[in-house]
Amino acid sequence: MSRIRTRAGTAAFAALALTGAACVGTAAAMPADMTPAATACSVDYTIQNQWDGGFTTAVTITNNSAALSGWNLTWSFSGDQKVSSGWNAQISQSGADVTAENETYNAALATGGTVSFGFNGTFSGTNTVPATFKLNGVTCNEDTTPPPGGGGGSTGSGTRVDNPYEGAKVYVNPEWSAHAAAEPGGDRVSNEPTGVWLDRIAAINGADGKMGLRDHLDAALQQGADLVQLVIYDLPGRDCAALASNGELGPDDIGKYESDFIDPIASILSDSKYANLRIVTTVELDSLPNLVTNTGSRATATAACDTMKANGNYIKGVGYALHKLGAIPNVYNYVDAGHHGWLGWDNNFDASAQVFKQAATAEGATVDDVQGFITNTANYSALKENNFSIDDTVNGTSVRQSKWIDWNRYTDELSYAQAMRKELVSVGFNSDIGMLIDTSRNGWGGAARPTGPGPTTSVDAYVDGGRYDRRIDIGNWCNQAGAGLGERPQASPAAGIDAYVWMKPPGESDGASKAIANDEGKGFDRMCDPTYTGNVRNNNHMSGALPDAPLAGHWFSAQFQQLMKNAYPPLS
């Protein structure tokens, strides 16, 4: 008796040259310039395993027409195949004719929705894939209909839209949603869209019982979503200036990064089953900014970052990812651009834009592979400081001279993102690029939120009394005490900004408060320890981190409760 392959294994087995065909459906048979939206329905029929006299098949139906409250799929075998058992459908057979009908729990099939079932069968001779499938009497992979409504209807044509978020229904990760909804009051935000983090090779197919990439994409189709947000995050020598999110790949593992991480992701995203989804990829957080601020003769330099600058693998890895993913017509690449409290100083700002351009033109990539940039990912920088501006003076002293601003050019994330966009265009990026700002944890509401400017007794009192960002130091980044949910995800909120997003899922830890043994490649960073007195990167201040935090990416209930309590705008 064979083992039935899971969906995670389908991609590998689709390449097997089984008798007849290993994987046939509209996606495999259609020309590259067509999409499933041009058909009333599509069927992916995958022979997952075959042995002498038997086989296991998985079937996925995509409905591109009006929503159905019940469905049946019919086909005819060309040989002597017999269905012996099935799951997720009621399957009957008369001669060569087979009918699969819905179960009560999967009867509803929305426009753009998918449903999957499978069966075991027997055969002798050849096991040819059926030539024709009919969904409720309509021939799939053939009958043409207008694309269903929704923001993503144009992506399969190979023409990207200017702003993928405009008019799009964005995917809600059911795993994150379940965590949020389980918290008291969490149902107020549990239907918000968040990023799906691919932060190790095992995450592609699903690790530790979690959903893999195909699972998420299939769930997005089932939701009728137009857009899915992915975080691509597994560079060699990842996060060279911190330890909490160190990765699984060594500094020289660029070949493994390309073949075992980026290539499988690209293969899945290229599946025409997903051609009508707009897929936003946020590419390699923190990597390129580290090459600017944490190398060479700077006080913040680390040996690990010097190594990554010398071997060029951050540049190569990002370039390779942009090139491979950018070749897929419905993928929208956004490159990480740090945040204003990292790159807003004169000696960081221009240099960063140049490094971003270098990476975007490496390993076959071009600026056309970049749809925009994302700032403040997994960080806490306030979106807009309303109680002071960079041009203010107090008793003749510029706000830039305050200890908090410390000669930065920018007071908040919105002004930084808009200025960085202008700089990026000036160095050669396309004029229509857009910016994303992660607002998942930068609301800074609650009782500590200032209601007006600080006193004008000194520039420090003025800034500190009026600033929304209540961190001890702008360099603090791990599980910050007092933080709150920020602006809810929304498209086109400001000039040059494609969307406010929750790319970092609220409630997922930045790193453990103490060393925890794990097989995820995640180390212990003292910046996550609430007793830590700091280093040069945060001006030797206390870390401001919450206690009792789990490993990076793991659910942190206390943080989530704090984020809801201090949300701004407040939760109703």
GROMACS .gro file of C-alpha atoms in nm, residues 41-247:
model
  207
   41CYS     CA    1  -1.332   2.657  -1.429
   42SER     CA    2  -0.999   2.482  -1.418
   43VAL     CA    3  -0.893   2.142  -1.290
   44ASP     CA    4  -0.551   2.032  -1.169
   45TYR     CA    5  -0.535   1.651  -1.177
   46THR     CA    6  -0.209   1.530  -1.019
   47ILE     CA    7  -0.100   1.167  -1.004
   48GLN     CA    8   0.095   1.189  -0.680
   49ASN     CA    9   0.208   0.829  -0.663
   50GLN     CA   10   0.192   0.526  -0.892
   51TRP     CA   11   0.292   0.163  -0.852
   52ASP     CA   12   0.218  -0.162  -1.031
   53GLY     CA   13  -0.159  -0.176  -1.064
   54GLY     CA   14  -0.240   0.126  -0.845
   55PHE     CA   15  -0.217   0.503  -0.809
   56THR     CA   16  -0.304   0.801  -0.587
   57THR     CA   17  -0.445   1.119  -0.739
   58ALA     CA   18  -0.513   1.470  -0.603
   59VAL     CA   19  -0.766   1.694  -0.778
   60THR     CA   20  -0.807   2.070  -0.729
   61ILE     CA   21  -1.097   2.260  -0.885
   62THR     CA   22  -1.085   2.638  -0.935
   63ASN     CA   23  -1.416   2.810  -1.001
   64ASN     CA   24  -1.381   3.127  -1.209
   65SER     CA   25  -1.753   3.184  -1.262
   66ALA     CA   26  -2.046   3.257  -1.030
   67ALA     CA   27  -2.030   3.119  -0.677
   68LEU     CA   28  -2.169   2.767  -0.631
   69SER     CA   29  -2.361   2.632  -0.333
   70GLY     CA   30  -2.295   2.273  -0.445
   71TRP     CA   31  -2.074   2.113  -0.707
   72ASN     CA   32  -2.001   1.794  -0.895
   73LEU     CA   33  -1.708   1.715  -1.121
   74THR     CA   34  -1.734   1.454  -1.394
   75TRP     CA   35  -1.481   1.288  -1.621
   76SER     CA   36  -1.426   0.964  -1.813
   77PHE     CA   37  -1.126   0.736  -1.792
   78SER     CA   38  -0.980   0.621  -2.125
   79GLY     CA   39  -0.857   0.289  -1.983
   80ASP     CA   40  -0.971   0.043  -1.716
   81GLN     CA   41  -0.900   0.270  -1.416
   82LYS     CA   42  -1.124   0.211  -1.114
   83VAL     CA   43  -1.165   0.436  -0.811
   84SER     CA   44  -1.120   0.226  -0.496
   85SER     CA   45  -1.143   0.490  -0.222
   86GLY     CA   46  -1.159   0.867  -0.192
   87TRP     CA   47  -1.162   1.163   0.048
   88ASN     CA   48  -1.316   1.512   0.060
   89ALA     CA   49  -1.573   1.413  -0.207
   90GLN     CA   50  -1.840   1.149  -0.267
   91ILE     CA   51  -1.704   0.961  -0.567
   92SER     CA   52  -1.907   0.716  -0.776
   93GLN     CA   53  -1.821   0.536  -1.099
   94SER     CA   54  -2.027   0.375  -1.376
   95GLY     CA   55  -1.810   0.206  -1.635
   96ALA     CA   56  -1.549   0.461  -1.737
   97ASP     CA   57  -1.757   0.758  -1.614
   98VAL     CA   58  -1.675   0.910  -1.276
   99THR     CA   59  -1.866   1.167  -1.070
  100ALA     CA   60  -1.722   1.343  -0.766
  101GLU     CA   61  -1.976   1.538  -0.560
  102ASN     CA   62  -1.919   1.777  -0.272
  103GLU     CA   63  -1.937   1.680   0.091
  104THR     CA   64  -2.160   1.894   0.313
  105TYR     CA   65  -1.859   2.076   0.458
  106ASN     CA   66  -1.711   2.185   0.122
  107ALA     CA   67  -2.024   2.249  -0.084
  108ALA     CA   68  -1.973   2.625  -0.117
  109LEU     CA   69  -1.735   2.722  -0.396
  110ALA     CA   70  -1.689   3.096  -0.430
  111THR     CA   71  -1.587   3.285  -0.740
  112GLY     CA   72  -1.211   3.239  -0.759
  113GLY     CA   73  -1.235   2.971  -0.490
  114THR     CA   74  -1.076   2.628  -0.495
  115VAL     CA   75  -1.166   2.291  -0.351
  116SER     CA   76  -0.952   1.979  -0.336
  117PHE     CA   77  -1.019   1.608  -0.304
  118GLY     CA   78  -0.833   1.286  -0.376
  119PHE     CA   79  -0.868   0.918  -0.445
  120ASN     CA   80  -0.687   0.588  -0.476
  121GLY     CA   81  -0.742   0.377  -0.787
  122THR     CA   82  -0.640   0.065  -0.972
  123PHE     CA   83  -0.545   0.012  -1.336
  124SER     CA   84  -0.372  -0.218  -1.582
  125GLY     CA   85  -0.197  -0.113  -1.898
  126THR     CA   86  -0.175   0.265  -1.914
  127ASN     CA   87  -0.299   0.526  -1.670
  128THR     CA   88  -0.378   0.818  -1.897
  129VAL     CA   89  -0.502   1.142  -1.744
  130PRO     CA   90  -0.865   1.219  -1.842
  131ALA     CA   91  -0.894   1.460  -2.133
  132THR     CA   92  -1.208   1.647  -2.023
  133PHE     CA   93  -1.353   1.761  -1.691
  134LYS     CA   94  -1.693   1.920  -1.635
  135LEU     CA   95  -1.796   2.120  -1.330
  136ASN     CA   96  -2.173   2.117  -1.290
  137GLY     CA   97  -2.196   2.033  -1.659
  138VAL     CA   98  -1.963   2.312  -1.778
  139THR     CA   99  -1.644   2.201  -1.952
  140CYS     CA  100  -1.339   2.323  -1.764
  141ASN     CA  101  -1.016   2.440  -1.927
  142GLU     CA  102  -1.212   2.540  -2.233
  143ASP     CA  103  -1.529   2.750  -2.187
  144THR     CA  104  -1.436   3.119  -2.174
  145THR     CA  105  -1.589   3.374  -1.938
  146PRO     CA  106  -1.494   3.726  -1.835
  147PRO     CA  107  -1.262   3.733  -1.536
  148PRO     CA  108  -1.441   3.757  -1.201
  149GLY     CA  109  -1.444   4.088  -1.020
  150GLY     CA  110  -1.163   4.189  -0.787
  151GLY     CA  111  -0.840   4.382  -0.788
  152GLY     CA  112  -0.629   4.091  -0.912
  153GLY     CA  113  -0.812   4.017  -1.234
  154SER     CA  114  -0.546   4.171  -1.455
  155THR     CA  115  -0.236   4.011  -1.310
  156GLY     CA  116  -0.248   3.697  -1.517
  157SER     CA  117  -0.220   3.895  -1.838
  158GLY     CA  118   0.147   3.964  -1.770
  159THR     CA  119   0.086   4.338  -1.717
  160ARG     CA  120   0.151   4.461  -1.366
  161VAL     CA  121  -0.066   4.733  -1.222
  162ASP     CA  122   0.089   5.048  -1.079
  163ASN     CA  123  -0.018   4.976  -0.721
  164PRO     CA  124  -0.101   4.612  -0.647
  165TYR     CA  125  -0.287   4.706  -0.328
  166GLU     CA  126  -0.534   4.936  -0.500
  167GLY     CA  127  -0.875   4.770  -0.505
  168ALA     CA  128  -0.734   4.438  -0.382
  169LYS     CA  129  -0.871   4.203  -0.120
  170VAL     CA  130  -0.560   4.107   0.076
  171TYR     CA  131  -0.510   3.755   0.214
  172VAL     CA  132  -0.570   3.693   0.583
  173ASN     CA  133  -0.330   3.429   0.717
  174PRO     CA  134  -0.558   3.180   0.898
  175GLU     CA  135  -0.279   3.070   1.132
  176TRP     CA  136  -0.214   3.424   1.255
  177SER     CA  137  -0.585   3.498   1.258
  178ALA     CA  138  -0.651   3.200   1.485
  179HIS     CA  139  -0.385   3.316   1.733
  180ALA     CA  140  -0.527   3.670   1.735
  181ALA     CA  141  -0.888   3.558   1.769
  182ALA     CA  142  -0.799   3.334   2.063
  183GLU     CA  143  -0.683   3.636   2.264
  184PRO     CA  144  -0.943   3.833   2.464
  185GLY     CA  145  -1.055   4.113   2.231
  186GLY     CA  146  -0.842   3.978   1.949
  187ASP     CA  147  -1.138   3.933   1.717
  188ARG     CA  148  -1.129   4.310   1.664
  189VAL     CA  149  -0.822   4.271   1.442
  190SER     CA  150  -0.805   3.900   1.361
  191ASN     CA  151  -0.934   3.959   1.007
  192GLU     CA  152  -0.655   4.202   0.918
  193PRO     CA  153  -0.408   4.086   0.648
  194THR     CA  154  -0.052   4.016   0.760
  195GLY     CA  155   0.269   3.899   0.595
  196VAL     CA  156   0.359   3.531   0.556
  197TRP     CA  157   0.721   3.482   0.659
  198LEU     CA  158   0.941   3.243   0.462
  199ASP     CA  159   1.240   3.258   0.694
  200ARG     CA  160   1.394   2.915   0.639
  201ILE     CA  161   1.395   2.650   0.372
  202ALA     CA  162   1.161   2.424   0.568
  203ALA     CA  163   0.896   2.700   0.575
  204ILE     CA  164   0.842   2.660   0.198
  205ASN     CA  165   0.673   2.323   0.239
  206GLY     CA  166   0.560   2.384   0.596
  207ALA     CA  167   0.752   2.314   0.914
  208ASP     CA  168   0.643   2.211   1.262
  209GLY     CA  169   0.287   2.152   1.148
  210LYS     CA  170   0.249   2.498   0.993
  211MET     CA  171   0.115   2.580   0.649
  212GLY     CA  172   0.360   2.586   0.358
  213LEU     CA  173   0.369   2.833   0.070
  214ARG     CA  174   0.128   2.635  -0.148
  215ASP     CA  175  -0.108   2.599   0.145
  216HIS     CA  176  -0.117   2.976   0.187
  217LEU     CA  177  -0.168   3.040  -0.184
  218ASP     CA  178  -0.446   2.781  -0.199
  219ALA     CA  179  -0.607   2.936   0.108
  220ALA     CA  180  -0.588   3.277  -0.058
  221LEU     CA  181  -0.777   3.141  -0.359
  222GLN     CA  182  -1.033   2.988  -0.127
  223GLN     CA  183  -1.079   3.327   0.044
  224GLY     CA  184  -1.127   3.496  -0.292
  225ALA     CA  185  -0.826   3.716  -0.215
  226ASP     CA  186  -0.651   3.920  -0.482
  227LEU     CA  187  -0.317   3.975  -0.308
  228VAL     CA  188  -0.081   3.772  -0.088
  229GLN     CA  189   0.208   3.925   0.109
  230LEU     CA  190   0.529   3.722   0.151
  231VAL     CA  191   0.848   3.798   0.341
  232ILE     CA  192   1.154   3.646   0.169
  233TYR     CA  193   1.410   3.618   0.447
  234ASP     CA  194   1.691   3.361   0.448
  235LEU     CA  195   2.008   3.520   0.311
  236PRO     CA  196   2.347   3.363   0.382
  237GLY     CA  197   2.485   3.515   0.702
  238ARG     CA  198   2.148   3.677   0.767
  239ASP     CA  199   2.112   3.969   1.007
  240CYS     CA  200   2.484   4.022   1.055
  241ALA     CA  201   2.442   4.295   1.319
  242ALA     CA  202   2.203   4.103   1.548
  243LEU     CA  203   2.157   3.755   1.684
  244ALA     CA  204   1.784   3.700   1.747
  245SER     CA  205   1.711   3.638   1.380
  246ASN     CA  206   2.037   3.484   1.261
  247GLY     CA  207   1.952   3.237   0.988
   0.00000   0.00000   0.00000
